Each structure stands twice: as C-alpha cells, then as structure tokens.
Amino acid sequence: MGLLGDAVAVLDERGVLEPLGGLVRQVYRRAADRHEPELGDDAMSFGTTVWRNLTNLGKATFDGIDGVRVRVEDNSLEILCAGYVVRLYSLQAGIESIRWEGSEARLGGAVENSRDRQLAFDDEEQFPGVFSGVVPPKRHVRVAHTGDITTGEATAYLGLPRDNRDGGSPWFEVMLWFGDATTVGTPLPAVGDPAGVPGQRHDELVIPELSIESLPPSPAGGRTAGGSVGRWA
C-alpha cells in the first residue's frame, strides 16, 4: 500500500470519506436541479453554488465529530484528521491539468508534500523527528471534483499534490474516488488574465466585508423602494 492508500485507509476508518463523498454528490445533484439558464444561470453561477455549498455544508457536517477538526481557510473547506489536511478543489479539465500555483493557499500543500522530510519543530537540531510516525510524510490530501451541469452526476479524485512548477505531474499519487473519469464537468471559472496566466478561481477570492445600513422610511411610512431582502436560494 502506498502513501495515498495509507491516507485513504486512515481517513475512511476515521469516518471522513463516506460523508464527504456523499456531500459532494448531493451538492452537485442539487445545484443541477436548481440550475435555470432561462433565469440567467450559467457555468459561473453553477460553480459558485457548488463551491459555497460544499464549504458551508461541509463545515456543518464535520463540526463536532470526535477526532476531526474542520475550518474554513481562504474561503474553502479544510478538514484535519489524524495528521492529514484535506482540501477540496474543482477540476478545470483532466486530472493531470490541475495547477497549484494559482494562489498561495493552493501551492502550500503541494510544496510541503514535496519536501524531502517534514520537521517536527522549527529547530530541527533540537527536536529531530519527534513526530515521525504521527505526522504522515505527505500529509496534504486533495479532493479534485467536477460534475455535470445538466445531470448533477459528480466525479471526484483523491490525490497527494506535488509541486510541479518545474514540470512533471501535479500528483505524487492520484486515484479515481467515484464517478466517471470521462465525465465532462463544469468547473469553477477562473478569473481571466490578458496574458493567459492562470489567476485565482472564484473559490479563492476574498469575500468582501459588507456594511449594513438602515434604510430611511418612505414618506408613506413603508419600506423604501428596493429595500426588500432577497431570498437565499
């Protein structure tokens, strides 16, 4: 069994993979059910719905589970369990086309996995290998997911990201988790760049702080026009 197999076995035993896989399938299915092009929905709205639903529902799903920590880092779901760090990213194309240098958050795990060894503390001379056997040698695990915008059928891979800025595969190991490997999904769109350089995806952009102001009453004592609160779909 390789390092990815070890990670899968541990995460499965700790009860992470089954609910996470179910959540990915559920979110894509519901996003497809709610997708209405005639009302202005497009690939961007579909991808954004998937991203935000996975983040918010994932946080709720794993909150309070013994042995599992969950948090939202850089606006994306992060699950920590048994020394592993699991993050979810949308596929733009084939599994080998994924790129990590779009942001510091994406690249960090691949860089750490690619080090020859991991240090227990900053001072390696004083504490050599204290946590060897506790912290996995390649602890960052990534779920790469996509889905069909019409049917909601989801596909997901599990892999150990690799720093491939100098070439080669973006993965040390990767495996199809569920779904059809040939499925053409609808990824989260990237922010365009005139020079063709990949930028941050919408799931990596900072959500701005919104100020809340009271609306003045209308002359008739009712609400000001345009002041109603929209429904959260």
mmCIF file with all atom_site columns, C-alpha atoms in Angstrom:
data_model
loop_
_atom_site.group_PDB
_atom_site.id
_atom_site.type_symbol
_atom_site.label_atom_id
_atom_site.label_alt_id
_atom_site.label_comp_id
_atom_site.label_asym_id
_atom_site.label_entity_id
_atom_site.label_seq_id
_atom_site.pdbx_PDB_ins_code
_atom_site.Cartn_x
_atom_site.Cartn_y
_atom_site.Cartn_z
_atom_site.occupancy
_atom_site.B_iso_or_equiv
_atom_site.pdbx_formal_charge
_atom_site.auth_seq_id
_atom_site.auth_comp_id
_atom_site.auth_asym_id
_atom_site.auth_atom_id
_atom_site.pdbx_PDB_model_num
ATOM 1   C CA . MET A 1 1   ? 0.000   0.000  0.000   1.00 0.00 ? 1   MET A CA 1
ATOM 2   C CA . GLY A 1 2   ? 1.397   3.413  -0.997  1.00 0.00 ? 2   GLY A CA 1
ATOM 3   C CA . LEU A 1 3   ? 1.187   6.705  0.870   1.00 0.00 ? 3   LEU A CA 1
ATOM 4   C CA . LEU A 1 4   ? -2.136  7.570  -0.759  1.00 0.00 ? 4   LEU A CA 1
ATOM 5   C CA . GLY A 1 5   ? -3.524  4.172  0.192   1.00 0.00 ? 5   GLY A CA 1
ATOM 6   C CA . ASP A 1 6   ? -2.427  4.783  3.769   1.00 0.00 ? 6   ASP A CA 1
ATOM 7   C CA . ALA A 1 7   ? -4.176  8.142  3.788   1.00 0.00 ? 7   ALA A CA 1
ATOM 8   C CA . VAL A 1 8   ? -7.376  6.739  2.323   1.00 0.00 ? 8   VAL A CA 1
ATOM 9   C CA . ALA A 1 9   ? -7.420  3.893  4.855   1.00 0.00 ? 9   ALA A CA 1
ATOM 10  C CA . VAL A 1 10  ? -6.969  6.244  7.822   1.00 0.00 ? 10  VAL A CA 1
ATOM 11  C CA . LEU A 1 11  ? -9.492  8.823  6.645   1.00 0.00 ? 11  LEU A CA 1
ATOM 12  C CA . ASP A 1 12  ? -12.009 6.110  5.851   1.00 0.00 ? 12  ASP A CA 1
ATOM 13  C CA . GLU A 1 13  ? -11.521 4.465  9.250   1.00 0.00 ? 13  GLU A CA 1
ATOM 14  C CA . ARG A 1 14  ? -11.989 7.837  10.983  1.00 0.00 ? 14  ARG A CA 1
ATOM 15  C CA . GLY A 1 15  ? -15.307 8.401  9.224   1.00 0.00 ? 15  GLY A CA 1
ATOM 16  C CA . VAL A 1 16  ? -14.249 11.245 6.918   1.00 0.00 ? 16  VAL A CA 1
ATOM 17  C CA . LEU A 1 17  ? -14.565 9.877  3.397   1.00 0.00 ? 17  LEU A CA 1
ATOM 18  C CA . GLU A 1 18  ? -18.089 8.445  3.376   1.00 0.00 ? 18  GLU A CA 1
ATOM 19  C CA . PRO A 1 19  ? -19.883 11.624 4.496   1.00 0.00 ? 19  PRO A CA 1
ATOM 20  C CA . LEU A 1 20  ? -17.580 13.810 2.405   1.00 0.00 ? 20  LEU A CA 1
ATOM 21  C CA . GLY A 1 21  ? -18.236 11.800 -0.744  1.00 0.00 ? 21  GLY A CA 1
ATOM 22  C CA . GLY A 1 22  ? -21.965 11.848 -0.048  1.00 0.00 ? 22  GLY A CA 1
ATOM 23  C CA . LEU A 1 23  ? -21.838 15.605 0.383   1.00 0.00 ? 23  LEU A CA 1
ATOM 24  C CA . VAL A 1 24  ? -20.045 16.156 -2.939  1.00 0.00 ? 24  VAL A CA 1
ATOM 25  C CA . ARG A 1 25  ? -22.639 14.059 -4.777  1.00 0.00 ? 25  ARG A CA 1
ATOM 26  C CA . GLN A 1 26  ? -25.527 15.784 -3.016  1.00 0.00 ? 26  GLN A CA 1
ATOM 27  C CA . VAL A 1 27  ? -24.257 19.293 -3.715  1.00 0.00 ? 27  VAL A CA 1
ATOM 28  C CA . TYR A 1 28  ? -23.740 18.681 -7.433  1.00 0.00 ? 28  TYR A CA 1
ATOM 29  C CA . ARG A 1 29  ? -27.128 16.996 -7.781  1.00 0.00 ? 29  ARG A CA 1
ATOM 30  C CA . ARG A 1 30  ? -28.965 19.828 -6.050  1.00 0.00 ? 30  ARG A CA 1
ATOM 31  C CA . ALA A 1 31  ? -27.022 22.521 -7.916  1.00 0.00 ? 31  ALA A CA 1
ATOM 32  C CA . ALA A 1 32  ? -28.053 20.894 -11.219 1.00 0.00 ? 32  ALA A CA 1
ATOM 33  C CA . ASP A 1 33  ? -31.678 20.663 -10.061 1.00 0.00 ? 33  ASP A CA 1
ATOM 34  C CA . ARG A 1 34  ? -31.699 24.395 -9.248  1.00 0.00 ? 34  ARG A CA 1
ATOM 35  C CA . HIS A 1 35  ? -29.814 25.458 -12.381 1.00 0.00 ? 35  HIS A CA 1
ATOM 36  C CA . GLU A 1 36  ? -32.155 27.512 -14.606 1.00 0.00 ? 36  GLU A CA 1
ATOM 37  C CA . PRO A 1 37  ? -30.480 29.058 -17.674 1.00 0.00 ? 37  PRO A CA 1
ATOM 38  C CA . GLU A 1 38  ? -33.726 30.765 -18.648 1.00 0.00 ? 38  GLU A CA 1
ATOM 39  C CA . LEU A 1 39  ? -33.442 32.785 -15.436 1.00 0.00 ? 39  LEU A CA 1
ATOM 40  C CA . GLY A 1 40  ? -29.840 33.776 -16.166 1.00 0.00 ? 40  GLY A CA 1
ATOM 41  C CA . ASP A 1 41  ? -27.934 30.902 -14.567 1.00 0.00 ? 41  ASP A CA 1
ATOM 42  C CA . ASP A 1 42  ? -24.665 29.961 -16.252 1.00 0.00 ? 42  ASP A CA 1
ATOM 43  C CA . ALA A 1 43  ? -21.491 27.984 -15.574 1.00 0.00 ? 43  ALA A CA 1
ATOM 44  C CA . MET A 1 44  ? -20.244 30.659 -13.195 1.00 0.00 ? 44  MET A CA 1
ATOM 45  C CA . SER A 1 45  ? -23.362 30.621 -11.032 1.00 0.00 ? 45  SER A CA 1
ATOM 46  C CA . PHE A 1 46  ? -23.365 26.811 -11.034 1.00 0.00 ? 46  PHE A CA 1
ATOM 47  C CA . GLY A 1 47  ? -19.722 26.625 -9.991  1.00 0.00 ? 47  GLY A CA 1
ATOM 48  C CA . THR A 1 48  ? -20.128 29.269 -7.311  1.00 0.00 ? 48  THR A CA 1
ATOM 49  C CA . THR A 1 49  ? -23.151 27.454 -5.871  1.00 0.00 ? 49  THR A CA 1
ATOM 50  C CA . VAL A 1 50  ? -21.174 24.201 -5.683  1.00 0.00 ? 50  VAL A CA 1
ATOM 51  C CA . TRP A 1 51  ? -18.219 25.915 -4.008  1.00 0.00 ? 51  TRP A CA 1
ATOM 52  C CA . ARG A 1 52  ? -20.242 27.782 -1.385  1.00 0.00 ? 52  ARG A CA 1
ATOM 53  C CA . ASN A 1 53  ? -22.495 24.801 -0.634  1.00 0.00 ? 53  ASN A CA 1
ATOM 54  C CA . LEU A 1 54  ? -19.526 22.467 -0.176  1.00 0.00 ? 54  LEU A CA 1
ATOM 55  C CA . THR A 1 55  ? -17.869 24.986 2.139   1.00 0.00 ? 55  THR A CA 1
ATOM 56  C CA . ASN A 1 56  ? -20.885 25.778 4.290   1.00 0.00 ? 56  ASN A CA 1
ATOM 57  C CA . LEU A 1 57  ? -22.450 22.319 4.426   1.00 0.00 ? 57  LEU A CA 1
ATOM 58  C CA . GLY A 1 58  ? -19.060 20.675 4.881   1.00 0.00 ? 58  GLY A CA 1
ATOM 59  C CA . LYS A 1 59  ? -18.372 22.845 7.898   1.00 0.00 ? 59  LYS A CA 1
ATOM 60  C CA . ALA A 1 60  ? -21.740 21.868 9.387   1.00 0.00 ? 60  ALA A CA 1
ATOM 61  C CA . THR A 1 61  ? -21.283 18.179 8.542   1.00 0.00 ? 61  THR A CA 1
ATOM 62  C CA . PHE A 1 62  ? -17.956 17.724 10.326  1.00 0.00 ? 62  PHE A CA 1
ATOM 63  C CA . ASP A 1 63  ? -18.321 20.213 13.161  1.00 0.00 ? 63  ASP A CA 1
ATOM 64  C CA . GLY A 1 64  ? -18.226 18.402 16.495  1.00 0.00 ? 64  GLY A CA 1
ATOM 65  C CA . ILE A 1 65  ? -17.147 14.984 15.171  1.00 0.00 ? 65  ILE A CA 1
ATOM 66  C CA . ASP A 1 66  ? -14.649 13.381 17.535  1.00 0.00 ? 66  ASP A CA 1
ATOM 67  C CA . GLY A 1 67  ? -11.113 13.316 16.144  1.00 0.00 ? 67  GLY A CA 1
ATOM 68  C CA . VAL A 1 68  ? -11.937 15.628 13.250  1.00 0.00 ? 68  VAL A CA 1
ATOM 69  C CA . ARG A 1 69  ? -11.323 19.367 13.044  1.00 0.00 ? 69  ARG A CA 1
ATOM 70  C CA . VAL A 1 70  ? -12.943 21.412 10.348  1.00 0.00 ? 70  VAL A CA 1
ATOM 71  C CA . ARG A 1 71  ? -12.451 25.021 9.409   1.00 0.00 ? 71  ARG A CA 1
ATOM 72  C CA . VAL A 1 72  ? -12.784 27.419 6.517   1.00 0.00 ? 72  VAL A CA 1
ATOM 73  C CA . GLU A 1 73  ? -9.402  28.605 5.261   1.00 0.00 ? 73  GLU A CA 1
ATOM 74  C CA . ASP A 1 74  ? -9.134  31.026 2.339   1.00 0.00 ? 74  ASP A CA 1
ATOM 75  C CA . ASN A 1 75  ? -12.887 30.649 1.824   1.00 0.00 ? 75  ASN A CA 1
ATOM 76  C CA . SER A 1 76  ? -12.589 26.887 1.267   1.00 0.00 ? 76  SER A CA 1
ATOM 77  C CA . LEU A 1 77  ? -13.320 23.846 3.399   1.00 0.00 ? 77  LEU A CA 1
ATOM 78  C CA . GLU A 1 78  ? -10.385 22.262 5.218   1.00 0.00 ? 78  GLU A CA 1
ATOM 79  C CA . ILE A 1 79  ? -10.672 19.013 7.182   1.00 0.00 ? 79  ILE A CA 1
ATOM 80  C CA . LEU A 1 80  ? -7.929  17.961 9.617   1.00 0.00 ? 80  LEU A CA 1
ATOM 81  C CA . CYS A 1 81  ? -7.836  14.391 10.869  1.00 0.00 ? 81  CYS A CA 1
ATOM 82  C CA . ALA A 1 82  ? -5.086  12.066 12.131  1.00 0.00 ? 82  ALA A CA 1
ATOM 83  C CA . GLY A 1 83  ? -2.372  14.415 10.872  1.00 0.00 ? 83  GLY A CA 1
ATOM 84  C CA . TYR A 1 84  ? -3.887  14.772 7.388   1.00 0.00 ? 84  TYR A CA 1
ATOM 85  C CA . VAL A 1 85  ? -5.098  18.020 5.837   1.00 0.00 ? 85  VAL A CA 1
ATOM 86  C CA . VAL A 1 86  ? -7.893  17.546 3.301   1.00 0.00 ? 86  VAL A CA 1
ATOM 87  C CA . ARG A 1 87  ? -8.945  20.345 0.950   1.00 0.00 ? 87  ARG A CA 1
ATOM 88  C CA . LEU A 1 88  ? -11.337 20.388 -1.992  1.00 0.00 ? 88  LEU A CA 1
ATOM 89  C CA . TYR A 1 89  ? -10.672 21.893 -5.411  1.00 0.00 ? 89  TYR A CA 1
ATOM 90  C CA . SER A 1 90  ? -12.669 21.989 -8.604  1.00 0.00 ? 90  SER A CA 1
ATOM 91  C CA . LEU A 1 91  ? -11.235 20.452 -11.764 1.00 0.00 ? 91  LEU A CA 1
ATOM 92  C CA . GLN A 1 92  ? -10.802 22.733 -14.764 1.00 0.00 ? 92  GLN A CA 1
ATOM 93  C CA . ALA A 1 93  ? -10.127 19.872 -17.197 1.00 0.00 ? 93  ALA A CA 1
ATOM 94  C CA . GLY A 1 94  ? -8.438  16.455 -16.902 1.00 0.00 ? 94  GLY A CA 1
ATOM 95  C CA . ILE A 1 95  ? -6.955  15.307 -13.617 1.00 0.00 ? 95  ILE A CA 1
ATOM 96  C CA . GLU A 1 96  ? -3.375  15.939 -14.792 1.00 0.00 ? 96  GLU A CA 1
ATOM 97  C CA . SER A 1 97  ? -4.199  19.502 -15.826 1.00 0.00 ? 97  SER A CA 1
ATOM 98  C CA . ILE A 1 98  ? -4.782  20.803 -12.308 1.00 0.00 ? 98  ILE A CA 1
ATOM 99  C CA . ARG A 1 99  ? -2.376  23.557 -11.267 1.00 0.00 ? 99  ARG A CA 1
ATOM 100 C CA . TRP A 1 100 ? -1.379  24.587 -7.761  1.00 0.00 ? 100 TRP A CA 1
ATOM 101 C CA . GLU A 1 101 ? 0.308   27.938 -8.382  1.00 0.00 ? 101 GLU A CA 1
ATOM 102 C CA . GLY A 1 102 ? -2.945  29.882 -8.737  1.00 0.00 ? 102 GLY A CA 1
ATOM 103 C CA . SER A 1 103 ? -2.637  31.059 -5.138  1.00 0.00 ? 103 SER A CA 1
ATOM 104 C CA . GLU A 1 104 ? -0.506  30.643 -2.049  1.00 0.00 ? 104 GLU A CA 1
ATOM 105 C CA . ALA A 1 105 ? -3.212  28.518 -0.450  1.00 0.00 ? 105 ALA A CA 1
ATOM 106 C CA . ARG A 1 106 ? -3.252  26.056 -3.358  1.00 0.00 ? 106 ARG A CA 1
ATOM 107 C CA . LEU A 1 107 ? 0.518   25.875 -3.651  1.00 0.00 ? 107 LEU A CA 1
ATOM 108 C CA . GLY A 1 108 ? 1.329   25.498 0.058   1.00 0.00 ? 108 GLY A CA 1
ATOM 109 C CA . GLY A 1 109 ? 0.215   21.886 0.438   1.00 0.00 ? 109 GLY A CA 1
ATOM 110 C CA . ALA A 1 110 ? 1.972   20.764 -2.735  1.00 0.00 ? 110 ALA A CA 1
ATOM 111 C CA . VAL A 1 111 ? 5.202   22.428 -1.610  1.00 0.00 ? 111 VAL A CA 1
ATOM 112 C CA . GLU A 1 112 ? 5.042   20.853 1.838   1.00 0.00 ? 112 GLU A CA 1
ATOM 113 C CA . ASN A 1 113 ? 4.344   17.408 0.391   1.00 0.00 ? 113 ASN A CA 1
ATOM 114 C CA . SER A 1 114 ? 7.338   17.814 -1.919  1.00 0.00 ? 114 SER A CA 1
ATOM 115 C CA . ARG A 1 115 ? 9.886   18.402 0.820   1.00 0.00 ? 115 ARG A CA 1
ATOM 116 C CA . ASP A 1 116 ? 12.284  15.533 1.443   1.00 0.00 ? 116 ASP A CA 1
ATOM 117 C CA . ARG A 1 117 ? 11.156  15.382 5.048   1.00 0.00 ? 117 ARG A CA 1
ATOM 118 C CA . GLN A 1 118 ? 8.990   17.348 7.424   1.00 0.00 ? 118 GLN A CA 1
ATOM 119 C CA . LEU A 1 119 ? 10.267  18.948 10.604  1.00 0.00 ? 119 LEU A CA 1
ATOM 120 C CA . ALA A 1 120 ? 8.555   18.481 13.909  1.00 0.00 ? 120 ALA A CA 1
ATOM 121 C CA . PHE A 1 121 ? 9.626   21.933 15.068  1.00 0.00 ? 121 PHE A CA 1
ATOM 122 C CA . ASP A 1 122 ? 11.417  24.913 13.561  1.00 0.00 ? 122 ASP A CA 1
ATOM 123 C CA . ASP A 1 123 ? 14.596  23.831 15.364  1.00 0.00 ? 123 ASP A CA 1
ATOM 124 C CA . GLU A 1 124 ? 15.368  20.540 13.669  1.00 0.00 ? 124 GLU A CA 1
ATOM 125 C CA . GLU A 1 125 ? 18.652  20.079 15.529  1.00 0.00 ? 125 GLU A CA 1
ATOM 126 C CA . GLN A 1 126 ? 16.990  20.134 18.924  1.00 0.00 ? 126 GLN A CA 1
ATOM 127 C CA . PHE A 1 127 ? 13.928  18.036 18.075  1.00 0.00 ? 127 PHE A CA 1
ATOM 128 C CA . PRO A 1 128 ? 14.814  15.674 15.226  1.00 0.00 ? 128 PRO A CA 1
ATOM 129 C CA . GLY A 1 129 ? 11.846  13.598 14.069  1.00 0.00 ? 129 GLY A CA 1
ATOM 130 C CA . VAL A 1 130 ? 9.845   13.912 17.286  1.00 0.00 ? 130 VAL A CA 1
ATOM 131 C CA . PHE A 1 131 ? 6.588   13.467 15.412  1.00 0.00 ? 131 PHE A CA 1
ATOM 132 C CA . SER A 1 132 ? 7.744   10.855 12.910  1.00 0.00 ? 132 SER A CA 1
ATOM 133 C CA . GLY A 1 133 ? 5.052   8.211  12.813  1.00 0.00 ? 133 GLY A CA 1
ATOM 134 C CA . VAL A 1 134 ? 2.455   10.748 13.971  1.00 0.00 ? 134 VAL A CA 1
ATOM 135 C CA . VAL A 1 135 ? 2.543   13.296 11.158  1.00 0.00 ? 135 VAL A CA 1
ATOM 136 C CA . PRO A 1 136 ? 2.260   11.490 7.794   1.00 0.00 ? 136 PRO A CA 1
ATOM 137 C CA . PRO A 1 137 ? 5.227   12.063 5.454   1.00 0.00 ? 137 PRO A CA 1
ATOM 138 C CA . LYS A 1 138 ? 2.854   13.536 2.833   1.00 0.00 ? 138 LYS A CA 1
ATOM 139 C CA . ARG A 1 139 ? 0.014   14.837 4.896   1.00 0.00 ? 139 ARG A CA 1
ATOM 140 C CA . HIS A 1 140 ? -1.801  17.026 2.381   1.00 0.00 ? 140 HIS A CA 1
ATOM 141 C CA . VAL A 1 141 ? -4.631  15.229 0.593   1.00 0.00 ? 141 VAL A CA 1
ATOM 142 C CA . ARG A 1 142 ? -6.685  16.876 -2.116  1.00 0.00 ? 142 ARG A CA 1
ATOM 143 C CA . VAL A 1 143 ? -10.150 16.096 -3.426  1.00 0.00 ? 143 VAL A CA 1
ATOM 144 C CA . ALA A 1 144 ? -10.439 17.193 -7.066  1.00 0.00 ? 144 ALA A CA 1
ATOM 145 C CA . HIS A 1 145 ? -14.086 17.269 -8.098  1.00 0.00 ? 145 HIS A CA 1
ATOM 146 C CA . THR A 1 146 ? -16.279 18.091 -11.077 1.00 0.00 ? 146 THR A CA 1
ATOM 147 C CA . GLY A 1 147 ? -19.822 17.375 -12.157 1.00 0.00 ? 147 GLY A CA 1
ATOM 148 C CA . ASP A 1 148 ? -22.289 17.548 -14.998 1.00 0.00 ? 148 ASP A CA 1
ATOM 149 C CA . ILE A 1 149 ? -24.276 20.780 -15.070 1.00 0.00 ? 149 ILE A CA 1
ATOM 150 C CA . THR A 1 150 ? -27.334 19.015 -16.531 1.00 0.00 ? 150 THR A CA 1
ATOM 151 C CA . THR A 1 151 ? -27.492 15.698 -14.692 1.00 0.00 ? 151 THR A CA 1
ATOM 152 C CA . GLY A 1 152 ? -25.634 16.601 -11.497 1.00 0.00 ? 152 GLY A CA 1
ATOM 153 C CA . GLU A 1 153 ? -23.533 13.449 -11.766 1.00 0.00 ? 153 GLU A CA 1
ATOM 154 C CA . ALA A 1 154 ? -20.316 14.086 -9.829  1.00 0.00 ? 154 ALA A CA 1
ATOM 155 C CA . THR A 1 155 ? -16.787 12.785 -10.266 1.00 0.00 ? 155 THR A CA 1
ATOM 156 C CA . ALA A 1 156 ? -14.079 13.049 -7.632  1.00 0.00 ? 156 ALA A CA 1
ATOM 157 C CA . TYR A 1 157 ? -10.432 12.055 -7.310  1.00 0.00 ? 157 TYR A CA 1
ATOM 158 C CA . LEU A 1 158 ? -8.246  11.678 -4.223  1.00 0.00 ? 158 LEU A CA 1
ATOM 159 C CA . GLY A 1 159 ? -4.589  12.546 -4.507  1.00 0.00 ? 159 GLY A CA 1
ATOM 160 C CA . LEU A 1 160 ? -1.373  13.737 -2.905  1.00 0.00 ? 160 LEU A CA 1
ATOM 161 C CA . PRO A 1 161 ? -0.439  17.082 -4.505  1.00 0.00 ? 161 PRO A CA 1
ATOM 162 C CA . ARG A 1 162 ? 3.073   17.624 -5.823  1.00 0.00 ? 162 ARG A CA 1
ATOM 163 C CA . ASP A 1 163 ? 4.920   20.882 -6.508  1.00 0.00 ? 163 ASP A CA 1
ATOM 164 C CA . ASN A 1 164 ? 5.328   20.646 -10.282 1.00 0.00 ? 164 ASN A CA 1
ATOM 165 C CA . ARG A 1 165 ? 6.328   24.197 -11.143 1.00 0.00 ? 165 ARG A CA 1
ATOM 166 C CA . ASP A 1 166 ? 9.461   22.716 -12.741 1.00 0.00 ? 166 ASP A CA 1
ATOM 167 C CA . GLY A 1 167 ? 7.445   20.170 -14.704 1.00 0.00 ? 167 GLY A CA 1
ATOM 168 C CA . GLY A 1 168 ? 6.020   16.713 -14.260 1.00 0.00 ? 168 GLY A CA 1
ATOM 169 C CA . SER A 1 169 ? 2.742   15.554 -12.778 1.00 0.00 ? 169 SER A CA 1
ATOM 170 C CA . PRO A 1 170 ? 0.862   17.682 -10.230 1.00 0.00 ? 170 PRO A CA 1
ATOM 171 C CA . TRP A 1 171 ? 0.375   14.499 -8.195  1.00 0.00 ? 171 TRP A CA 1
ATOM 172 C CA . PHE A 1 172 ? 2.603   12.057 -6.348  1.00 0.00 ? 172 PHE A CA 1
ATOM 173 C CA . GLU A 1 173 ? -0.329  9.636  -6.421  1.00 0.00 ? 173 GLU A CA 1
ATOM 174 C CA . VAL A 1 174 ? -3.919  10.105 -7.524  1.00 0.00 ? 174 VAL A CA 1
ATOM 175 C CA . MET A 1 175 ? -6.904  7.780  -7.807  1.00 0.00 ? 175 MET A CA 1
ATOM 176 C CA . LEU A 1 176 ? -10.461 7.974  -9.072  1.00 0.00 ? 176 LEU A CA 1
ATOM 177 C CA . TRP A 1 177 ? -12.648 8.045  -5.973  1.00 0.00 ? 177 TRP A CA 1
ATOM 178 C CA . PHE A 1 178 ? -16.095 7.885  -7.574  1.00 0.00 ? 178 PHE A CA 1
ATOM 179 C CA . GLY A 1 179 ? -17.869 8.807  -10.791 1.00 0.00 ? 179 GLY A CA 1
ATOM 180 C CA . ASP A 1 180 ? -16.910 8.531  -14.433 1.00 0.00 ? 180 ASP A CA 1
ATOM 181 C CA . ALA A 1 181 ? -13.353 9.528  -15.292 1.00 0.00 ? 181 ALA A CA 1
ATOM 182 C CA . THR A 1 182 ? -14.543 10.686 -18.724 1.00 0.00 ? 182 THR A CA 1
ATOM 183 C CA . THR A 1 183 ? -17.263 12.975 -17.333 1.00 0.00 ? 183 THR A CA 1
ATOM 184 C CA . VAL A 1 184 ? -17.028 16.496 -18.694 1.00 0.00 ? 184 VAL A CA 1
ATOM 185 C CA . GLY A 1 185 ? -17.944 18.606 -15.724 1.00 0.00 ? 185 GLY A CA 1
ATOM 186 C CA . THR A 1 186 ? -18.443 22.315 -15.157 1.00 0.00 ? 186 THR A CA 1
ATOM 187 C CA . PRO A 1 187 ? -15.514 23.647 -13.133 1.00 0.00 ? 187 PRO A CA 1
ATOM 188 C CA . LEU A 1 188 ? -15.418 26.815 -11.083 1.00 0.00 ? 188 LEU A CA 1
ATOM 189 C CA . PRO A 1 189 ? -14.372 29.516 -13.554 1.00 0.00 ? 189 PRO A CA 1
ATOM 190 C CA . ALA A 1 190 ? -11.014 31.212 -13.193 1.00 0.00 ? 190 ALA A CA 1
ATOM 191 C CA . VAL A 1 191 ? -10.526 34.943 -13.202 1.00 0.00 ? 191 VAL A CA 1
ATOM 192 C CA . GLY A 1 192 ? -9.241  35.772 -16.669 1.00 0.00 ? 192 GLY A CA 1
ATOM 193 C CA . ASP A 1 193 ? -5.842  37.272 -17.381 1.00 0.00 ? 193 ASP A CA 1
ATOM 194 C CA . PRO A 1 194 ? -4.982  39.015 -20.668 1.00 0.00 ? 194 PRO A CA 1
ATOM 195 C CA . ALA A 1 195 ? -1.569  37.343 -20.763 1.00 0.00 ? 195 ALA A CA 1
ATOM 196 C CA . GLY A 1 196 ? -3.089  33.903 -20.354 1.00 0.00 ? 196 GLY A CA 1
ATOM 197 C CA . VAL A 1 197 ? -1.595  33.403 -16.917 1.00 0.00 ? 197 VAL A CA 1
ATOM 198 C CA . PRO A 1 198 ? -3.956  31.445 -14.642 1.00 0.00 ? 198 PRO A CA 1
ATOM 199 C CA . GLY A 1 199 ? -5.309  33.528 -11.821 1.00 0.00 ? 199 GLY A CA 1
ATOM 200 C CA . GLN A 1 200 ? -7.290  32.796 -8.698  1.00 0.00 ? 200 GLN A CA 1
ATOM 201 C CA . ARG A 1 201 ? -10.523 30.885 -9.088  1.00 0.00 ? 201 ARG A CA 1
ATOM 202 C CA . HIS A 1 202 ? -13.720 32.207 -7.595  1.00 0.00 ? 202 HIS A CA 1
ATOM 203 C CA . ASP A 1 203 ? -13.328 29.878 -4.610  1.00 0.00 ? 203 ASP A CA 1
ATOM 204 C CA . GLU A 1 204 ? -10.024 31.602 -3.781  1.00 0.00 ? 204 GLU A CA 1
ATOM 205 C CA . LEU A 1 205 ? -11.200 35.194 -3.880  1.00 0.00 ? 205 LEU A CA 1
ATOM 206 C CA . VAL A 1 206 ? -11.656 37.088 -0.646  1.00 0.00 ? 206 VAL A CA 1
ATOM 207 C CA . ILE A 1 207 ? -15.290 37.618 0.287   1.00 0.00 ? 207 ILE A CA 1
ATOM 208 C CA . PRO A 1 208 ? -15.624 41.360 0.955   1.00 0.00 ? 208 PRO A CA 1
ATOM 209 C CA . GLU A 1 209 ? -16.999 42.760 4.170   1.00 0.00 ? 209 GLU A CA 1
ATOM 210 C CA . LEU A 1 210 ? -20.419 44.259 3.542   1.00 0.00 ? 210 LEU A CA 1
ATOM 211 C CA . SER A 1 211 ? -21.606 47.202 5.585   1.00 0.00 ? 211 SER A CA 1
ATOM 212 C CA . ILE A 1 212 ? -25.203 47.131 6.801   1.00 0.00 ? 212 ILE A CA 1
ATOM 213 C CA . GLU A 1 213 ? -27.096 50.401 6.861   1.00 0.00 ? 213 GLU A CA 1
ATOM 214 C CA . SER A 1 214 ? -30.639 51.205 7.932   1.00 0.00 ? 214 SER A CA 1
ATOM 215 C CA . LEU A 1 215 ? -32.974 52.268 5.148   1.00 0.00 ? 215 LEU A CA 1
ATOM 216 C CA . PRO A 1 216 ? -34.847 55.522 5.715   1.00 0.00 ? 216 PRO A CA 1
ATOM 217 C CA . PRO A 1 217 ? -38.621 55.173 5.887   1.00 0.00 ? 217 PRO A CA 1
ATOM 218 C CA . SER A 1 218 ? -40.584 56.209 2.823   1.00 0.00 ? 218 SER A CA 1
ATOM 219 C CA . PRO A 1 219 ? -42.818 59.246 3.067   1.00 0.00 ? 219 PRO A CA 1
ATOM 220 C CA . ALA A 1 220 ? -45.830 56.939 3.427   1.00 0.00 ? 220 ALA A CA 1
ATOM 221 C CA . GLY A 1 221 ? -44.197 55.146 6.331   1.00 0.00 ? 221 GLY A CA 1
ATOM 222 C CA . GLY A 1 222 ? -43.443 51.958 4.380   1.00 0.00 ? 222 GLY A CA 1
ATOM 223 C CA . ARG A 1 223 ? -40.169 50.499 3.142   1.00 0.00 ? 223 ARG A CA 1
ATOM 224 C CA . THR A 1 224 ? -38.030 52.410 0.701   1.00 0.00 ? 224 THR A CA 1
ATOM 225 C CA . ALA A 1 225 ? -38.275 51.046 -2.825  1.00 0.00 ? 225 ALA A CA 1
ATOM 226 C CA . GLY A 1 226 ? -35.625 48.425 -3.478  1.00 0.00 ? 226 GLY A CA 1
ATOM 227 C CA . GLY A 1 227 ? -35.087 47.799 0.207   1.00 0.00 ? 227 GLY A CA 1
ATOM 228 C CA . SER A 1 228 ? -36.536 44.296 0.447   1.00 0.00 ? 228 SER A CA 1
ATOM 229 C CA . VAL A 1 229 ? -34.299 41.402 1.424   1.00 0.00 ? 229 VAL A CA 1
ATOM 230 C CA . GLY A 1 230 ? -33.768 38.800 -1.300  1.00 0.00 ? 230 GLY A CA 1
ATOM 231 C CA . ARG A 1 231 ? -34.371 35.094 -0.777  1.00 0.00 ? 231 ARG A CA 1
ATOM 232 C CA . TRP A 1 232 ? -31.315 32.882 -0.223  1.00 0.00 ? 232 TRP A CA 1
ATOM 233 C CA . ALA A 1 233 ? -31.694 30.018 -2.674  1.00 0.00 ? 233 ALA A CA 1
#
